[in-house]
Amino acid sequence: MKAIYILAAKELQDGLRNRWVISIILILGSLALLLLLLSAAPGGTVKASVLHIGVVNLTSLSVYLIPLIALMLSFDALVGEFERGTMLLLLTYPLARWQIIMGKFAGHLLILAITITLGYGGSALFSVLYIGGSAGWEQYALMMLSSFMLGAIFLLVGYLISVLSYDRSVAIAVAIGGWLFFVVLYDLALLGVLLAGNGQIISENVFTILMLINPTDLYRAFNISSVTGSESITHIVGVIKASELNLTLIISIFFLWLTALLSLVIWRFQRREV
Amino acid sequence: MSESILISLDNVTKRYQSNTVLEKVSLDIRGGECIVLLGHNGAGKTTLIKLILGLISPSEGSVCVLGFDPSKERANILKKGFGYLPERISFYESMTGMEVLRFYAKLKSTPLDTCDDLLERVGLTEAKNRPIQTYSKGMKQRLGLAQALLGDPQFLILDEPTSGLDPVLRRQVYELVNSKCAEGKTVIISSHSLKEVEAQADRVVIMDQGRVVANGSLPQLYEQAQLQVNIVVTLDVQYTEQVIKQLSGLLATVTTSKGGLSIDCSVTNKMIVLQKVMSLGDIVDDIQIKLPKLDDIYLHYIGRATHQVETLNGEQL
């Protein structure tokens, strides 16, 4: 436990020092603020609070941004230390390999928590204080929490890429490829299959399952359905019926991803030789 | 020296794909010994060290450190007693020297107030608050040494500790190694610079192409190698014939050289030859004795190893 704490503290300190933390806060904060201000602009007949609309707008932004940030934080975590030679020394210290993974993960999660809280939370606070209306704060808070969860999964995706790569430049290329796949290509492919097959190739149920497997779509579906009454969902997750989206299911899928990825990363790391 | 076996390698072979870097290495290391690993780059020294540290597992054979397989997580408790300086040391560049040392001290559960002393000891007090990226190679090496000494380890492994250090620091490193040996710590040093380690070694293990080609104390290795002592006798040319005759009964090769004679004989015969030369009296102007150096021993064993490989290949053909 102590080793994990020491490593996590070091990751956090690194994040503060190389200005990752402050940059992420600024990026998330300024974009959230911008979208909240836009949400406050008179929006026709829709009568909804700023935070409500903000959740919908911010979700479609976070779904790209959070995975990218998480991958950038994590792709270098293992391959970088192997390449620079610091891993060799670290492994001779009295700590287990799984503790190294958990320590880095805890540190990066802390960075995510801080940046999301300050970036998104700070903007919301500004909005409540100066634009007015705190209605919808529960949904906004859930959006922040789910952003954190999405980030956690992509941190692990990054570690997996990192532990499998023997070259940093390869790792970053694969990380960007992975981001593109999960965030853009996966949905496009599903949509393509759906449109081309006219519902013949895959049934609606299969489609729903495929959609829920991808954590980014899960994130979208979760947030958009939390701001219910959103008949105007423009994304294909709108296909998923709200009844299929209960919290237990979402959290189960999240923890399934989490444990699967974490065990995979630790298993590969334990097998890797210096 | 008479302590029990601390580390035991039994018929260890290590392969990376088809590349064999260690072949059937067996080695026992006792508590309190100072072992010097000698060999070219690529002889397998670093691989041997990584196996002992449990960073890699053997392809065949077994490694045992205090009854544990060091590559298993259970062996983690051992690591507190290890101090290790890697061949190419690198640190987290954005941290300062002090931060790095405190980070490692925490991981080793060592009191943090020892960090100042250690930095002082390796001469980094002035630079301790500067980021590592401003350090020279020698400074990094010294910081590496400081982290290896954290927690006063019972077992010190230094992989080429003097590479990149200037002569003054090299001497300091060896003084430090000496003091650790005197304290009864077990020390393994790998090196390819031979002269410096001569004084430290209880035992020298010479490696070549992944095999141990010699293993013993220096006197033992000298004896086994049966190296020749070279004695140069300066005398007036007119006496040479006479002296050659006098020395003819001894097991020595005598050749004439400029200004005198050059005598080659085995180490064991050295005294007999010298007595004979001394008995010549006034006609000898000067005597120079060239004892075989560690370099010669090293080259002897490496040479022999290469030879063995050749004959082996010959037989196969």
XYZ file of C-alpha atoms in Angstrom:
591
model
C 0.000 0.000 0.000
C 2.829 2.335 0.905
C 4.646 1.649 -2.340
C 1.491 2.457 -4.302
C 1.134 5.720 -2.425
C 4.772 6.690 -3.080
C 4.454 5.983 -6.796
C 1.110 7.769 -7.053
C 2.530 10.837 -5.325
C 5.423 10.846 -7.771
C 3.098 10.651 -10.791
C 1.038 13.529 -9.437
C 4.156 15.564 -8.779
C 5.370 14.856 -12.327
C 2.003 15.937 -13.662
C 2.141 19.184 -11.756
C 5.730 19.825 -12.735
C 5.481 19.170 -16.446
C 2.327 21.300 -16.476
C 0.077 18.511 -17.674
C -2.314 19.156 -14.814
C -2.621 22.865 -15.386
C -2.931 22.465 -19.171
C -5.704 19.907 -18.827
C -7.546 22.105 -16.329
C -7.321 25.033 -18.721
C -8.451 23.010 -21.726
C -11.371 21.347 -19.955
C -12.299 24.512 -18.078
C -12.282 26.883 -21.009
C -14.170 24.525 -23.303
C -16.756 23.746 -20.625
C -17.224 27.428 -19.924
C -17.601 28.198 -23.600
C -20.232 25.485 -24.026
C -22.082 26.589 -20.896
C -22.188 30.141 -22.172
C -23.495 28.909 -25.500
C -26.078 26.810 -23.679
C -27.245 29.939 -21.895
C -28.021 31.662 -25.162
C -31.759 31.682 -25.936
C -32.410 28.303 -27.479
C -35.783 28.641 -29.142
C -38.629 26.877 -27.466
C -36.528 24.474 -25.419
C -37.069 25.241 -21.792
C -34.174 23.715 -19.990
C -31.585 24.926 -17.563
C -28.092 25.919 -18.570
C -26.529 22.916 -16.843
C -28.972 20.544 -18.498
C -28.103 21.672 -21.972
C -24.510 21.953 -20.861
C -24.425 18.250 -20.063
C -25.564 17.351 -23.570
C -23.087 19.697 -25.195
C -20.216 18.783 -22.924
C -20.824 15.073 -23.392
C -20.236 15.290 -27.106
C -17.031 17.175 -26.408
C -15.734 15.008 -23.560
C -16.234 11.851 -25.513
C -13.374 12.944 -27.757
C -11.304 14.865 -25.278
C -11.257 12.655 -22.178
C -10.025 9.485 -23.931
C -7.389 11.525 -25.723
C -6.163 13.110 -22.506
C -6.135 9.769 -20.690
C -4.183 8.098 -23.502
C -1.649 10.929 -23.599
C -1.136 10.579 -19.858
C -0.645 6.835 -19.972
C 0.865 5.672 -23.264
C 4.390 6.521 -22.096
C 4.034 5.242 -18.524
C 5.710 1.880 -19.033
C 7.417 1.898 -22.410
C 9.016 5.241 -21.568
C 10.519 3.937 -18.347
C 11.754 0.804 -20.079
C 13.290 2.855 -22.853
C 14.957 5.390 -20.593
C 16.206 2.666 -18.261
C 14.493 3.864 -15.089
C 12.333 0.730 -14.963
C 15.390 -1.471 -14.526
C 16.305 0.281 -11.304
C 12.732 0.539 -10.059
C 12.253 -3.211 -10.401
C 15.198 -3.920 -8.117
C 13.432 -2.101 -5.303
C 11.241 -3.999 -2.847
C 7.930 -3.596 -4.614
C 5.842 -5.965 -6.674
C 5.163 -5.345 -10.313
C 1.434 -5.041 -9.790
C 2.168 -2.289 -7.272
C 3.987 -0.323 -9.969
C 0.899 -0.494 -12.192
C -1.453 0.351 -9.335
C 0.764 3.219 -8.198
C 0.881 4.795 -11.632
C -2.834 4.196 -12.107
C -3.669 5.812 -8.771
C -1.490 8.822 -9.604
C -3.038 9.273 -13.031
C -6.548 8.817 -11.637
C -5.767 11.543 -9.153
C -4.676 13.810 -11.990
C -7.906 13.048 -13.853
C -10.002 13.680 -10.745
C -8.314 17.003 -10.052
C -8.495 18.255 -13.624
C -12.106 17.202 -14.186
C -13.204 18.635 -10.856
C -11.454 21.948 -11.372
C -12.043 22.229 -15.124
C -15.647 21.064 -15.405
C -16.650 21.803 -11.818
C -15.103 25.271 -11.865
C -16.980 26.176 -15.049
C -20.241 24.908 -13.604
C -19.705 26.938 -10.478
C -19.065 30.010 -12.598
C -22.216 29.301 -14.549
C -24.327 28.869 -11.410
C -22.946 32.059 -9.886
C -22.964 34.373 -12.900
C -25.397 32.913 -15.416
C -27.854 31.622 -12.919
C -29.754 28.442 -12.297
C -28.406 25.460 -10.479
C -31.069 23.119 -11.825
C -29.558 20.036 -13.381
C -26.495 20.008 -11.160
C -27.101 16.327 -10.338
C -26.862 15.424 -14.009
C -23.833 17.641 -14.363
C -22.162 15.897 -11.424
C -22.986 12.524 -12.962
C -21.443 13.731 -16.207
C -18.255 14.613 -14.314
C -18.218 11.235 -12.606
C -18.767 9.364 -15.841
C -16.043 11.418 -17.512
C -13.717 10.257 -14.766
C -14.773 6.648 -15.353
C -14.278 6.991 -19.100
C -10.849 8.445 -18.411
C -9.986 5.541 -16.116
C -10.743 3.016 -18.849
C -8.634 4.868 -21.378
C -5.758 5.184 -18.913
C -5.737 1.388 -18.830
C -5.967 1.170 -22.612
C -2.905 3.416 -22.653
C -1.021 1.184 -20.215
C -1.862 -1.849 -22.283
C -0.435 -0.176 -25.374
C 2.541 0.923 -23.287
C 3.332 -2.513 -21.902
C 3.037 -4.161 -25.303
C 5.239 -1.625 -27.116
C 8.995 -1.732 -27.299
C 9.285 1.737 -28.751
C 7.743 5.016 -27.589
C 7.042 6.260 -31.094
C 5.146 3.072 -31.870
C 3.221 3.412 -28.615
C 2.007 6.917 -29.437
C 0.982 5.898 -32.936
C -1.001 2.950 -31.577
C -2.542 5.179 -28.900
C -3.815 7.630 -31.483
C -5.045 4.741 -33.601
C -6.856 3.322 -30.591
C -8.461 6.661 -29.883
C -9.620 6.977 -33.475
C -11.040 3.464 -33.370
C -13.026 3.802 -30.163
C -14.221 7.348 -30.648
C -14.851 7.624 -34.377
C -14.441 4.478 -36.443
C -16.393 2.113 -34.222
C -19.560 4.178 -34.458
C -19.128 4.808 -38.153
C -18.692 1.112 -38.812
C -21.783 0.254 -36.787
C -23.777 2.924 -38.510
C -22.578 1.683 -41.864
C -23.615 -1.868 -41.099
C -26.945 -0.687 -39.806
C -27.694 1.457 -42.861
C -26.327 -0.925 -45.451
C -28.125 -3.938 -44.023
C -31.307 -2.064 -43.367
C -31.617 -3.892 -40.075
C -31.103 -7.274 -41.771
C -27.455 -7.918 -40.976
C -27.627 -7.253 -37.279
C -30.724 -7.076 -35.204
C -31.522 -4.160 -32.985
C -30.581 -6.161 -29.915
C -27.185 -7.079 -31.250
C -26.716 -3.483 -32.209
C -27.517 -2.350 -28.693
C -25.046 -4.818 -27.217
C -22.333 -3.751 -29.639
C -23.010 -0.154 -28.737
C -22.841 -0.800 -25.028
C -19.537 -2.647 -25.362
C -17.755 0.484 -26.502
C -17.079 2.624 -23.424
C -17.383 5.870 -25.347
C -20.876 4.998 -26.535
C -21.766 3.851 -23.065
C -20.668 7.251 -21.827
C -22.749 9.056 -24.433
C -25.804 6.952 -23.794
C -25.503 7.343 -20.052
C -25.251 11.108 -20.074
C -27.810 11.793 -22.749
C -30.364 9.554 -21.081
C -29.650 11.131 -17.710
C -30.879 14.409 -19.133
C -34.074 12.651 -20.150
C -36.657 14.088 -22.376
C -33.970 14.472 -24.926
C -35.970 13.467 -27.971
C -33.472 15.356 -29.999
C -30.568 12.960 -29.632
C -28.637 13.361 -32.799
C -26.219 10.530 -32.264
C -26.905 6.900 -33.072
C -26.918 6.005 -29.391
C -30.463 7.301 -29.640
C -31.279 3.868 -30.975
C -30.800 2.447 -27.508
C -34.025 2.434 -25.581
C -33.853 4.308 -22.334
C -35.266 1.292 -20.524
C -32.186 -0.714 -21.386
C -29.982 1.785 -19.682
C -30.110 1.199 -15.994
C -27.320 2.293 -13.743
C -26.447 -1.227 -12.574
C -25.833 -2.352 -16.119
C -23.674 0.653 -16.917
C -21.617 0.308 -13.773
C -21.232 -3.425 -14.367
C -19.936 -2.865 -17.877
C -17.600 -0.204 -16.563
C -16.157 -2.492 -13.905
C -15.902 -5.320 -16.391
C -13.744 -3.130 -18.606
C -11.764 -1.954 -15.626
C -10.925 -5.380 -14.217
C -10.333 -6.953 -17.617
C -7.931 -4.233 -18.714
C -6.200 -4.018 -15.353
C -5.567 -7.754 -15.170
C -4.390 -7.795 -18.760
C -1.935 -4.956 -18.131
C -0.567 -6.524 -14.934
C -0.295 -9.930 -16.566
C 1.664 -8.553 -19.531
C 3.835 -6.424 -17.280
C 4.727 -9.393 -15.107
C 5.826 -11.337 -18.150
C 7.885 -8.557 -19.621
C 11.650 -8.819 -19.205
C 13.928 -5.855 -18.752
C 34.624 -16.134 3.776
C 33.563 -19.301 5.480
C 29.966 -18.118 5.575
C 27.161 -20.011 3.960
C 26.204 -19.787 0.327
C 24.110 -16.707 -0.345
C 23.557 -16.981 -4.043
C 23.654 -20.082 -6.095
C 23.383 -20.427 -9.840
C 22.985 -23.950 -11.068
C 23.559 -24.712 -14.731
C 21.905 -21.499 -15.799
C 21.297 -20.878 -19.465
C 19.651 -17.723 -20.766
C 18.473 -17.325 -24.317
C 16.851 -14.434 -26.100
C 15.109 -16.043 -29.059
C 17.900 -18.086 -30.624
C 20.637 -15.966 -29.113
C 22.297 -17.654 -26.143
C 23.762 -15.042 -23.811
C 24.566 -17.350 -20.890
C 25.411 -21.004 -21.224
C 25.430 -23.483 -18.360
C 26.757 -21.099 -15.766
C 27.170 -22.459 -12.263
C 28.361 -20.162 -9.542
C 28.153 -19.998 -5.776
C 28.607 -16.776 -3.883
C 29.139 -16.805 -0.137
C 28.230 -14.119 2.331
C 30.956 -11.529 2.784
C 32.733 -12.294 -0.456
C 33.881 -9.665 -2.896
C 33.468 -11.081 -6.367
C 34.758 -9.434 -9.496
C 33.111 -10.356 -12.761
C 35.430 -9.808 -15.665
C 34.638 -9.975 -19.319
C 34.244 -8.135 -22.598
C 31.064 -6.305 -23.405
C 28.541 -8.973 -24.239
C 30.280 -11.660 -22.217
C 27.143 -12.087 -20.113
C 28.039 -10.135 -16.977
C 24.965 -7.913 -16.977
C 22.701 -10.857 -17.785
C 24.165 -12.743 -14.836
C 23.491 -9.771 -12.576
C 19.926 -9.401 -13.851
C 19.315 -13.061 -13.092
C 20.570 -12.650 -9.540
C 18.346 -9.592 -9.109
C 15.373 -11.520 -10.448
C 14.803 -9.051 -13.288
C 14.815 -11.927 -15.749
C 14.282 -15.666 -15.395
C 16.665 -18.322 -16.657
C 15.738 -20.317 -19.759
C 17.243 -23.391 -18.096
C 18.739 -24.123 -14.717
C 17.944 -22.351 -11.488
C 18.924 -19.253 -9.572
C 18.590 -19.225 -5.818
C 19.128 -16.251 -3.537
C 18.882 -17.045 0.169
C 16.598 -19.927 -0.655
C 14.309 -17.887 -2.913
C 13.817 -17.734 -6.635
C 14.554 -14.008 -7.038
C 12.242 -13.598 -10.030
C 9.183 -14.526 -7.951
C 7.233 -11.805 -6.188
C 7.757 -13.594 -2.902
C 11.419 -12.675 -3.106
C 10.538 -9.032 -2.711
C 11.517 -9.096 0.940
C 15.069 -9.844 -0.183
C 15.283 -6.716 -2.234
C 15.451 -4.474 0.782
C 18.901 -5.854 1.414
C 20.045 -5.272 -2.162
C 21.906 -2.289 -3.472
C 22.285 -2.132 -7.219
C 24.035 0.210 -9.582
C 23.031 -0.514 -13.193
C 25.503 -0.375 -16.020
C 23.793 2.563 -17.639
C 22.145 4.546 -14.899
C 19.241 6.813 -15.717
C 16.889 8.765 -13.523
C 13.677 10.742 -13.780
C 15.186 13.775 -15.463
C 12.806 16.401 -14.140
C 13.407 15.538 -10.493
C 16.296 16.917 -8.495
C 19.033 14.722 -7.114
C 17.617 15.014 -3.639
C 14.070 14.188 -4.769
C 15.231 11.112 -6.624
C 17.178 9.840 -3.649
C 14.290 10.473 -1.280
C 11.932 8.699 -3.680
C 14.105 5.598 -3.634
C 14.661 5.864 0.108
C 10.905 5.821 0.655
C 10.501 2.768 -1.561
C 13.176 1.034 0.497
C 11.641 2.242 3.788
C 14.932 3.843 4.744
C 15.022 6.896 7.032
C 15.058 9.985 4.837
C 17.709 11.751 6.892
C 20.347 9.377 5.513
C 19.927 10.979 2.087
C 21.948 14.055 2.994
C 24.830 11.963 4.270
C 24.840 9.827 1.168
C 24.819 12.812 -1.162
C 27.683 14.277 0.820
C 29.548 11.005 0.582
C 29.359 10.933 -3.216
C 30.091 14.660 -3.488
C 26.719 15.853 -4.729
C 25.765 18.176 -1.881
C 26.127 21.273 -4.052
C 24.060 19.878 -6.894
C 21.374 18.161 -4.858
C 18.665 20.694 -5.615
C 19.300 20.825 -9.325
C 17.243 18.748 -11.774
C 18.936 15.581 -13.006
C 18.809 16.823 -16.594
C 21.578 19.268 -15.711
C 23.819 16.493 -14.338
C 26.882 15.184 -16.144
C 27.349 11.473 -16.716
C 29.731 11.276 -13.789
C 27.252 12.997 -11.481
C 24.510 10.596 -12.476
C 26.871 7.725 -11.808
C 27.558 9.131 -8.343
C 23.869 9.549 -7.639
C 23.458 5.969 -8.796
C 26.020 4.915 -6.271
C 24.241 6.871 -3.557
C 20.947 5.092 -4.251
C 22.734 1.732 -4.263
C 23.978 2.482 -0.752
C 20.538 3.385 0.603
C 19.629 1.364 3.649
C 23.168 0.037 4.080
C 22.507 -3.081 1.968
C 23.999 -6.435 2.881
C 24.488 -7.213 -0.749
C 25.921 -4.714 -3.188
C 25.933 -5.243 -6.950
C 27.821 -2.699 -8.986
C 27.702 -3.094 -12.758
C 30.708 -1.279 -14.183
C 30.705 1.292 -11.384
C 33.610 3.341 -12.684
C 32.538 3.899 -16.269
C 32.347 7.603 -16.917
C 34.175 8.565 -13.751
C 37.427 10.463 -13.582
C 40.443 8.819 -11.887
C 39.868 10.546 -8.543
C 36.295 9.330 -8.342
C 37.290 5.887 -9.486
C 39.581 5.659 -6.516
C 36.790 6.834 -4.229
C 34.504 4.154 -5.589
C 37.061 1.472 -4.898
C 37.762 2.805 -1.447
C 34.063 2.597 -0.798
C 33.925 -0.956 -2.098
C 36.855 -1.825 0.155
C 35.130 -0.390 3.184
C 31.959 -2.340 2.357
C 33.988 -5.529 2.028
C 35.654 -4.791 5.333
C 32.219 -4.415 6.920
C 31.469 -7.943 5.819
C 29.066 -7.038 3.031
C 28.801 -9.192 -0.034
C 29.882 -7.300 -3.113
C 29.724 -8.135 -6.800
C 31.484 -5.798 -9.183
C 31.539 -6.246 -12.897
C 34.289 -4.628 -14.815
C 36.363 -4.761 -17.910
C 39.015 -2.501 -16.477
C 41.288 -4.996 -14.853
C 43.945 -3.208 -12.919
C 41.606 -1.298 -10.652
C 39.728 -4.256 -9.309
C 42.793 -6.345 -8.519
C 42.996 -5.148 -4.936
C 39.304 -5.683 -4.161
C 38.756 -9.177 -5.349
C 38.410 -12.152 -3.053
C 37.491 -14.047 -6.118
C 37.606 -13.331 -9.817
C 35.101 -14.801 -12.226
C 36.146 -14.418 -15.820
C 33.400 -14.676 -18.391
C 33.606 -15.076 -22.107
C 30.806 -15.573 -24.622
C 28.272 -16.422 -21.958
C 30.388 -18.926 -20.071
C 32.498 -18.841 -16.944
C 36.021 -19.573 -18.130
C 37.817 -19.021 -14.835
C 36.706 -18.814 -11.238
C 39.044 -18.491 -8.303
C 41.132 -16.229 -6.139
C 43.872 -14.293 -7.870
C 46.735 -16.494 -6.596
C 44.826 -19.551 -7.730
C 44.272 -18.086 -11.150
C 47.927 -17.139 -11.447
C 48.898 -20.664 -10.599
C 46.417 -22.320 -12.904
C 47.376 -20.098 -15.773
C 51.071 -20.964 -15.281
C 52.035 -17.621 -16.604
C 55.646 -16.781 -17.192
C 57.629 -14.323 -15.176
C 59.942 -12.228 -17.288
C 63.300 -11.333 -15.755
C 65.510 -8.920 -17.599
C 69.133 -9.009 -16.544
C 71.386 -6.147 -17.577
C 75.037 -7.133 -17.856
C 78.142 -6.620 -19.939
C 77.869 -8.390 -23.297
C 81.113 -10.328 -22.768
C 79.550 -12.364 -19.955
C 76.375 -13.437 -21.746
C 77.647 -16.767 -23.017
C 78.907 -17.662 -19.564
C 75.624 -16.784 -17.867
C 73.515 -18.664 -20.406
C 75.566 -21.761 -19.634
C 75.043 -21.338 -15.920
C 71.298 -21.020 -16.286
C 70.960 -23.900 -18.708
C 69.968 -26.446 -16.064
C 66.900 -24.504 -15.010
C 63.436 -24.671 -16.489
C 63.721 -21.293 -18.111
C 63.916 -19.827 -21.564
C 66.850 -17.510 -21.948
C 67.226 -15.159 -24.881
C 69.762 -12.461 -25.501
C 68.441 -8.987 -25.695
C 69.877 -5.534 -25.995
C 72.247 -4.961 -23.112
C 71.706 -8.297 -21.456
C 69.435 -11.295 -21.159
C 65.728 -11.893 -20.985
C 64.655 -14.887 -18.961
C 61.147 -16.353 -18.994
C 60.250 -18.862 -16.335
C 57.156 -20.054 -14.510
C 56.016 -18.294 -11.371
C 56.984 -21.277 -9.235
C 60.518 -21.304 -10.649
C 61.011 -17.620 -10.154
C 62.972 -17.789 -6.899
C 65.389 -20.461 -8.110
C 66.214 -18.467 -11.213
C 66.609 -15.282 -9.230
C 68.965 -16.927 -6.742
C 71.084 -18.176 -9.590
C 71.225 -14.732 -11.162
C 72.063 -13.120 -7.838
C 74.866 -15.583 -7.315
C 76.530 -14.219 -10.443
C 77.650 -11.302 -8.331
C 79.217 -8.149 -9.713
C 78.798 -8.878 -13.381
C 75.052 -8.161 -13.102
C 74.290 -4.449 -13.381
C 70.523 -4.542 -12.922
C 67.575 -6.895 -12.641
C 64.012 -6.130 -13.663
C 61.208 -8.504 -12.826
C 57.965 -8.339 -14.737
C 55.269 -10.301 -12.974
C 52.199 -11.300 -14.958
C 49.428 -8.786 -14.530
C 45.742 -9.380 -14.138
C 45.452 -8.342 -17.770
C 47.682 -11.234 -18.719
C 45.605 -13.652 -16.705
C 42.463 -12.304 -18.263
C 43.866 -12.550 -21.756
C 45.156 -16.007 -20.993
C 41.751 -17.329 -20.002
C 39.891 -15.505 -22.717
C 42.437 -16.760 -25.223
C 42.081 -20.294 -24.010
C 38.356 -20.073 -24.202
C 38.441 -18.979 -27.798
C 40.829 -21.792 -28.538
C 38.516 -24.332 -26.967
C 35.638 -23.146 -29.044
C 37.720 -23.507 -32.166
C 38.744 -27.090 -31.450
C 35.188 -27.946 -30.559
C 34.020 -26.631 -33.890
C 36.842 -28.521 -35.533
C 35.673 -31.785 -34.058
C 32.157 -31.150 -35.174
C 33.366 -30.611 -38.698
